[in-house]
Tab-separated table of C-alpha atoms in Angstrom:
chain	number	residue	atom	x	y	z
I	135	MET	CA	49.642	38.463	-63.548
I	136	VAL	CA	52.671	37.276	-61.630
I	137	LEU	CA	54.737	37.452	-64.803
I	138	TRP	CA	53.485	40.981	-65.427
I	139	ASN	CA	54.440	42.088	-61.913
I	140	LYS	CA	57.917	40.671	-62.399
I	141	LYS	CA	58.294	42.587	-65.634
I	142	GLU	CA	57.026	45.775	-63.991
I	143	ARG	CA	59.459	45.366	-61.104
I	144	ARG	CA	62.323	44.835	-63.521
I	145	THR	CA	61.273	47.930	-65.458
I	146	GLN	CA	61.131	50.007	-62.273
I	147	GLU	CA	64.567	48.756	-61.196
I	148	VAL	CA	66.043	49.664	-64.567
I	149	MET	CA	64.460	53.119	-64.341
I	150	ARG	CA	65.859	53.630	-60.836
I	151	LYS	CA	69.324	52.596	-61.984
I	152	ASN	CA	69.098	54.901	-65.004
I	153	LYS	CA	67.923	57.695	-62.729
I	154	LYS	CA	70.906	57.154	-60.435
I	155	LYS	CA	73.255	57.133	-63.390
I	156	LYS	CA	71.683	60.316	-64.700
I	157	PHE	CA	72.340	62.230	-61.475
I	158	ARG	CA	75.681	60.687	-60.586
I	159	PRO	CA	77.804	63.492	-62.165
I	160	TRP	CA	75.993	66.085	-60.050
I	161	ILE	CA	76.588	64.030	-56.943
I	162	ILE	CA	80.270	63.745	-57.777
I	163	LEU	CA	80.486	67.494	-58.400
I	164	ARG	CA	78.677	68.209	-55.154
I	165	ASN	CA	81.031	65.951	-53.244
I	166	ILE	CA	84.065	67.615	-54.802
I	167	VAL	CA	82.776	71.067	-53.862
I	168	LEU	CA	82.031	69.958	-50.305
I	169	ALA	CA	85.459	68.366	-50.032
I	170	LEU	CA	87.122	71.575	-51.259
I	171	ILE	CA	85.123	73.675	-48.790
I	172	ALA	CA	86.064	71.310	-45.963
I	173	ALA	CA	89.738	71.366	-47.007
I	174	PHE	CA	89.700	75.182	-47.176
I	175	ALA	CA	88.081	75.435	-43.735
I	176	ILE	CA	90.687	73.072	-42.289
I	177	TRP	CA	93.467	75.120	-43.911
I	178	VAL	CA	92.102	78.388	-42.477
I	179	ILE	CA	91.989	76.844	-38.995
I	180	PHE	CA	95.485	75.391	-39.419
I	181	SER	CA	96.875	78.722	-40.667
I	182	ASN	CA	95.396	80.654	-37.748
I	183	ILE	CA	96.769	78.129	-35.260
I	184	MET	CA	100.197	78.464	-36.885
I	185	THR	CA	99.935	82.260	-36.668
I	186	ALA	CA	99.154	82.081	-32.941
I	187	LEU	CA	102.109	79.738	-32.351
I	188	GLU	CA	104.491	81.867	-34.418
I	189	GLN	CA	103.455	85.064	-32.651
I	190	LYS	CA	104.483	83.446	-29.359
I	191	LYS	CA	107.700	82.148	-30.894
I	192	TYR	CA	108.634	85.498	-32.462
I	193	PRO	CA	107.724	88.324	-30.044
I	194	PRO	CA	108.351	91.971	-31.076
I	195	ILE	CA	112.039	92.872	-31.378
I	196	GLY	CA	111.291	96.454	-30.338
I	197	GLU	CA	108.774	98.320	-28.212
I	198	LEU	CA	104.979	98.365	-28.501
I	199	VAL	CA	103.334	101.718	-27.813
I	200	GLU	CA	99.640	102.497	-27.696
I	201	VAL	CA	98.329	104.701	-30.491
I	202	ASP	CA	94.577	105.261	-30.771
I	203	GLY	CA	93.910	102.192	-28.656
I	204	LYS	CA	96.104	99.916	-30.804
I	205	ASN	CA	99.703	98.728	-30.461
I	206	MET	CA	102.317	100.179	-32.793
I	207	HIS	CA	105.789	98.648	-33.026
I	208	ILE	CA	108.886	100.851	-32.763
I	209	TYR	CA	112.388	99.419	-33.189
I	210	THR	CA	115.435	101.476	-32.176
I	211	LYS	CA	119.188	100.913	-32.504
I	212	GLY	CA	122.210	103.174	-31.949
I	213	ASP	CA	122.884	106.248	-29.834
I	214	GLY	CA	124.128	108.916	-32.234
I	215	ASP	CA	123.338	112.626	-32.055
I	216	ASN	CA	121.071	112.382	-35.105
I	217	THR	CA	117.817	110.414	-35.120
I	218	ILE	CA	116.987	108.755	-38.441
I	219	VAL	CA	113.381	107.558	-38.752
I	220	LEU	CA	112.949	104.812	-41.350
I	221	LEU	CA	109.559	104.472	-43.046
I	222	SER	CA	108.815	101.510	-45.308
I	223	GLY	CA	107.300	101.107	-48.739
I	224	LEU	CA	103.811	99.786	-49.494
I	225	GLY	CA	103.360	96.110	-48.636
I	226	THR	CA	106.756	95.584	-46.950
I	227	ALA	CA	105.481	92.981	-44.483
I	228	ALA	CA	108.128	93.405	-41.760
I	229	PRO	CA	109.917	96.785	-42.069
I	230	ALA	CA	112.116	96.383	-38.963
I	231	LEU	CA	113.476	93.151	-40.466
I	232	ASP	CA	113.582	94.383	-44.062
I	233	PHE	CA	115.837	97.320	-43.117
I	234	GLU	CA	118.138	95.204	-40.882
I	235	PRO	CA	121.442	95.470	-42.851
I	236	LEU	CA	120.979	99.232	-43.353
I	237	ILE	CA	120.025	99.714	-39.695
I	238	ASN	CA	123.165	97.899	-38.541
I	239	GLU	CA	125.374	100.141	-40.687
I	240	MET	CA	123.710	103.455	-39.889
I	241	ALA	CA	123.433	102.709	-36.156
I	242	LYS	CA	127.243	102.820	-35.858
I	243	LYS	CA	127.035	106.631	-35.936
I	244	ASN	CA	123.335	107.455	-35.605
I	245	LYS	CA	120.233	106.643	-33.636
I	246	VAL	CA	118.045	104.663	-36.038
I	247	VAL	CA	114.313	104.188	-35.524
I	248	VAL	CA	111.903	102.073	-37.539
I	249	VAL	CA	108.223	102.948	-37.161
I	250	GLU	CA	106.070	100.041	-38.338
I	251	LEU	CA	102.759	101.497	-39.476
I	252	PHE	CA	99.494	99.780	-38.613
I	253	GLY	CA	99.129	96.640	-40.708
I	254	TYR	CA	102.894	96.063	-40.826
I	255	GLY	CA	105.304	93.900	-38.847
I	256	TRP	CA	104.390	93.583	-35.184
I	257	SER	CA	101.969	96.531	-35.261
I	258	ASP	CA	98.245	95.930	-34.951
I	259	ILE	CA	95.684	96.344	-37.705
I	260	THR	CA	93.517	99.444	-37.371
I	261	ASN	CA	90.055	100.391	-38.583
I	262	LYS	CA	91.127	103.960	-39.326
I	263	GLU	CA	91.331	105.088	-42.938
I	264	ARG	CA	94.902	105.145	-44.295
I	265	THR	CA	94.943	108.845	-45.082
I	266	VAL	CA	98.185	110.813	-45.030
I	267	GLU	CA	96.878	112.808	-42.043
I	268	ASN	CA	96.141	109.668	-40.005
I	269	ILE	CA	99.420	107.960	-40.896
I	270	VAL	CA	101.612	110.963	-40.077
I	271	GLY	CA	99.628	111.622	-36.898
I	272	GLU	CA	100.168	108.021	-35.769
I	273	ILE	CA	103.906	108.215	-36.499
I	274	ARG	CA	104.233	111.367	-34.398
I	275	VAL	CA	102.292	109.903	-31.460
I	276	ALA	CA	104.349	106.689	-31.549
I	277	LEU	CA	107.646	108.617	-31.542
I	278	LYS	CA	106.558	110.821	-28.654
I	279	LYS	CA	105.276	107.875	-26.614
I	280	SER	CA	108.610	106.132	-27.180
I	281	ASP	CA	110.316	109.282	-25.883
I	282	ILE	CA	112.182	109.680	-29.179
I	283	LYS	CA	112.774	113.383	-29.514
I	284	GLY	CA	113.151	115.364	-32.717
I	285	PRO	CA	113.957	117.034	-34.898
I	286	TYR	CA	114.135	113.879	-36.989
I	287	ILE	CA	115.844	112.922	-40.207
I	288	LEU	CA	113.025	111.187	-42.064
I	289	MET	CA	114.129	108.326	-44.282
I	290	PRO	CA	111.224	107.150	-46.443
I	291	HIS	CA	111.282	104.278	-48.881
I	292	SER	CA	108.920	104.297	-51.847
I	293	ILE	CA	105.321	105.337	-50.942
I	294	SER	CA	106.439	106.786	-47.595
I	295	GLY	CA	107.890	109.677	-49.556
I	296	ILE	CA	104.345	111.079	-49.678
I	297	TYR	CA	104.016	110.850	-45.889
I	298	SER	CA	107.414	112.482	-45.415
I	299	MET	CA	106.418	115.343	-47.707
I	300	TYR	CA	103.297	115.958	-45.615
I	301	PHE	CA	105.245	115.581	-42.347
I	302	ALA	CA	107.963	118.033	-43.419
I	303	ASN	CA	105.461	120.640	-44.583
I	304	THR	CA	103.006	120.348	-41.713
I	305	TYR	CA	105.565	120.028	-38.905
I	306	PRO	CA	108.778	121.562	-40.317
I	307	GLU	CA	110.175	122.220	-36.837
I	308	GLU	CA	110.158	118.454	-36.203
I	309	VAL	CA	112.092	117.505	-39.360
I	310	LYS	CA	115.810	118.199	-39.750
I	311	ALA	CA	116.360	116.566	-43.160
I	312	ILE	CA	115.005	114.037	-45.660
I	313	ILE	CA	116.845	110.963	-46.944
I	314	GLY	CA	114.801	109.156	-49.586
I	315	ILE	CA	115.290	105.569	-50.733
I	316	ASP	CA	113.831	105.735	-54.257
I	317	PRO	CA	110.886	107.598	-52.701
I	318	THR	CA	107.519	108.154	-54.314
I	319	LEU	CA	106.894	111.901	-54.159
I	320	PRO	CA	103.512	113.553	-54.791
I	321	GLN	CA	104.345	115.162	-58.152
I	322	ALA	CA	105.736	111.971	-59.707
I	323	LEU	CA	102.486	110.780	-61.320
I	324	GLU	CA	101.891	114.127	-62.982
I	325	TYR	CA	105.540	114.349	-64.081
I	326	PHE	CA	105.490	110.914	-65.734
I	327	GLY	CA	101.854	111.066	-66.888
I	328	GLU	CA	100.894	107.998	-64.861
I	329	THR	CA	97.841	107.049	-62.817
I	330	SER	CA	97.861	105.900	-59.194
I	331	PRO	CA	97.707	102.131	-58.600
I	332	THR	CA	94.870	100.445	-56.733
I	333	MET	CA	94.282	97.041	-55.122
I	334	PRO	CA	91.105	94.925	-55.231
I	335	LYS	CA	89.484	94.795	-51.794
I	336	CYS	CA	89.348	91.004	-51.926
I	337	LEU	CA	93.101	90.986	-51.250
I	338	SER	CA	92.226	91.995	-47.683
I	339	TYR	CA	91.366	88.337	-47.058
I	340	VAL	CA	94.699	86.930	-48.247
I	341	ALA	CA	96.235	86.847	-44.761
I	342	PRO	CA	93.259	85.909	-42.526
I	343	THR	CA	92.193	83.049	-44.804
I	344	GLY	CA	95.696	81.574	-44.938
I	345	ILE	CA	96.185	82.206	-48.652
I	346	ALA	CA	99.324	84.227	-47.870
I	347	ARG	CA	100.718	81.264	-45.919
I	348	LEU	CA	99.930	78.897	-48.781
I	349	ALA	CA	101.699	81.199	-51.251
I	350	LEU	CA	104.630	81.330	-48.836
I	351	TYR	CA	104.898	77.534	-48.794
I	352	ILE	CA	104.719	77.379	-52.587
I	353	SER	CA	107.249	80.160	-53.273
I	354	PRO	CA	109.058	81.263	-50.088
I	355	GLU	CA	111.781	83.153	-51.985
I	356	SER	CA	109.168	85.596	-53.310
I	357	PHE	CA	108.658	86.915	-49.779
I	358	LEU	CA	112.333	87.433	-48.944
I	359	PRO	CA	114.809	90.207	-49.797
I	360	ILE	CA	116.815	89.727	-52.983
I	361	ALA	CA	120.206	89.973	-51.332
I	362	ASP	CA	123.590	88.285	-51.115
I	363	ASP	CA	123.936	85.331	-48.769
I	364	GLY	CA	124.743	86.508	-45.265
I	365	SER	CA	123.192	89.964	-45.673
I	366	TYR	CA	120.289	88.837	-43.529
I	367	SER	CA	120.519	86.455	-40.571
I	368	GLU	CA	118.709	83.103	-40.683
I	369	GLU	CA	116.564	84.209	-37.746
I	370	ASN	CA	115.609	87.342	-39.634
I	371	LEU	CA	114.505	85.354	-42.681
I	372	LYS	CA	112.449	82.947	-40.552
I	373	MET	CA	110.663	85.853	-38.882
I	374	THR	CA	110.148	87.609	-42.215
I	375	LYS	CA	108.415	84.547	-43.627
I	376	ALA	CA	106.262	84.156	-40.520
I	377	ILE	CA	105.144	87.805	-40.506
I	378	SER	CA	104.458	87.661	-44.246
I	379	ALA	CA	102.004	84.860	-43.503
I	380	TRP	CA	100.372	86.836	-40.666
I	381	LYS	CA	100.022	90.122	-42.462
I	382	GLY	CA	100.234	89.522	-46.220
I	383	TYR	CA	98.025	92.025	-47.992
I	384	ASN	CA	95.794	92.800	-45.025
I	385	LYS	CA	93.027	95.399	-45.058
I	386	ASN	CA	95.345	98.233	-43.955
I	387	VAL	CA	97.751	97.641	-46.845
I	388	VAL	CA	94.883	97.429	-49.348
I	389	ASN	CA	93.275	100.572	-47.923
I	390	GLU	CA	96.631	102.365	-48.020
I	391	ALA	CA	97.064	101.462	-51.696
I	392	ASN	CA	93.573	102.679	-52.522
I	393	ASN	CA	94.237	105.970	-50.715
I	394	ILE	CA	97.318	106.797	-52.795
I	395	LYS	CA	95.376	109.001	-55.195
I	396	ASN	CA	93.694	110.962	-52.388
I	397	ASN	CA	96.953	111.294	-50.468
I	398	ILE	CA	98.727	112.582	-53.564
I	399	ASN	CA	95.952	115.108	-54.200
I	400	LYS	CA	96.464	116.451	-50.674
I	401	THR	CA	100.220	116.840	-51.104
I	402	VAL	CA	100.767	117.474	-54.816
I	403	ASP	CA	101.240	121.221	-54.317
I	404	MET	CA	103.826	120.695	-51.559
I	405	LYS	CA	107.606	120.902	-51.856
I	406	PHE	CA	110.193	120.193	-49.198
I	407	PRO	CA	110.967	123.399	-47.247
I	408	SER	CA	113.535	125.351	-49.253
I	409	ASN	CA	116.260	125.270	-46.584
I	410	MET	CA	115.806	121.601	-45.659
I	411	PRO	CA	118.677	119.259	-46.675
I	412	VAL	CA	117.411	116.506	-48.990
I	413	LEU	CA	119.302	113.393	-50.130
I	414	LEU	CA	117.548	111.201	-52.701
I	415	SER	CA	118.905	107.787	-53.710
I	416	THR	CA	117.658	106.035	-56.815
I	417	THR	CA	118.607	103.206	-59.174
I	418	LYS	CA	120.880	103.487	-62.190
I	419	GLU	CA	118.775	101.028	-64.188
I	420	ASP	CA	115.907	103.428	-64.680
I	421	LYS	CA	113.466	103.502	-67.566
I	422	VAL	CA	113.594	106.656	-69.671
I	423	THR	CA	110.422	108.011	-71.263
I	424	GLU	CA	110.230	109.094	-74.892
I	425	ASP	CA	110.718	112.705	-73.849
I	426	GLY	CA	113.845	111.880	-71.825
I	427	LYS	CA	112.354	111.779	-68.321
I	428	ASN	CA	113.588	109.395	-65.632
I	429	ASN	CA	113.833	109.275	-61.845
I	430	VAL	CA	116.937	111.454	-61.764
I	431	THR	CA	115.375	114.228	-63.848
I	432	PHE	CA	112.289	114.087	-61.632
I	433	TYR	CA	114.257	114.157	-58.383
I	434	GLU	CA	116.177	117.181	-59.670
I	435	THR	CA	112.864	119.069	-59.541
I	436	GLN	CA	112.472	118.064	-55.876
I	437	LEU	CA	115.824	119.217	-54.506
I	438	THR	CA	115.896	122.179	-52.149
I	439	ASN	CA	118.203	125.206	-51.942
I	440	SER	CA	120.266	123.640	-49.162
I	441	PRO	CA	123.931	123.181	-50.231
I	442	ALA	CA	123.744	119.646	-48.797
I	443	SER	CA	120.908	118.530	-51.090
I	444	LYS	CA	121.855	116.022	-53.768
I	445	ILE	CA	120.914	112.880	-55.701
I	446	VAL	CA	122.826	109.598	-55.504
I	447	THR	CA	122.417	106.836	-58.088
I	448	LEU	CA	123.206	103.263	-57.135
I	449	GLN	CA	123.228	99.922	-58.923
I	450	GLY	CA	120.404	97.819	-57.616
I	451	HIS	CA	116.747	97.086	-57.023
I	452	HIS	CA	113.989	99.543	-56.037
I	453	TYR	CA	114.696	98.187	-52.539
I	454	LEU	CA	118.219	99.614	-52.659
I	455	HIS	CA	118.819	98.852	-48.988
I	456	TRP	CA	118.741	95.102	-49.719
I	457	THR	CA	122.132	95.207	-51.413
I	458	ARG	CA	123.581	98.744	-51.228
I	459	TYR	CA	123.323	99.365	-47.493
I	460	LYS	CA	127.067	99.948	-47.050
I	461	GLU	CA	127.334	102.504	-49.857
I	462	MET	CA	124.113	104.142	-48.683
I	463	SER	CA	125.368	104.405	-45.113
I	464	LYS	CA	128.600	106.108	-46.241
I	465	GLU	CA	126.663	108.601	-48.349
I	466	ILE	CA	124.255	109.243	-45.479
I	467	ASN	CA	127.059	109.925	-43.001
I	468	LYS	CA	128.718	112.369	-45.426
I	469	PHE	CA	125.370	114.027	-46.053
I	470	ILE	CA	124.639	114.483	-42.343
I	471	GLU	CA	128.145	115.785	-41.681
I	472	SER	CA	127.657	118.433	-44.377
I	473	PHE	CA	124.888	120.175	-42.441
I	474	ALA	CA	125.208	118.887	-38.849
I	475	GLY	CA	127.254	121.875	-37.768
I	476	ASP	CA	124.847	124.426	-39.249
């Protein structure tokens, strides 16, 4: 009987060991998952602490004005007779910093203003839908609260071309001229037979979860302007990286992207007022469709009857102001001089 009990105990021990071995992979997997969750939680906390520290280290370079209960950042430089209002492209994390070389050139003869939309730069994030009506309304309120009087010369880059089209048509008395930096205009999709882009909503969590900061650490150059050394100050580049980590593709940017189709539908039948001077800059390296269409041929359909209206082609990136700010500034000054006395 004693012998039998010993055998039974040995059998039970073997079974327990085999049972442990059988479930060990699941335990390992569980531990890995828990470790990853813990590491992610620690990273999120670390990233948010870094954001708080950086926001103290890099305060707004311009003025914060209240718009719909939120703070909007306005940066101004220069004291010329003409007020140029710069509006950034989709996803440009820190517009006031991104435009810096162009601002410095244009401010020698003009008053230059950068309006950072909600979700960009030092501006807050809003819960309001990113419709063209809301965006233009917020721009107008911010300018008025900053005591920046019109009429303005709107200078949109990329997607802001749509907002400028709406602005110029809805409030023509407030707009003196349009200067586009490779602007997206409402009729472009129809002209080229393209569809409007969208962004998955999950990208809204890239910044708050610290994923944007992680991407920044892995590939910092991807978040910076492609420009010659010295075009941007070291302080500028440090702030650009910091703000890219704060804002990344936040919910306002994602919502703005997903409103492109609706915003185009609201403006597709609009043209710039016929007597309004329009200067459109675009790249020389432009793809040509099978039927011979390119940016220049499209922009030719958007010019007005003003004698000052014209198209300028420049060698460079879609963000022409990264490298061609000096040439652009010269063209802009000549353009403004051509109608300033009218």
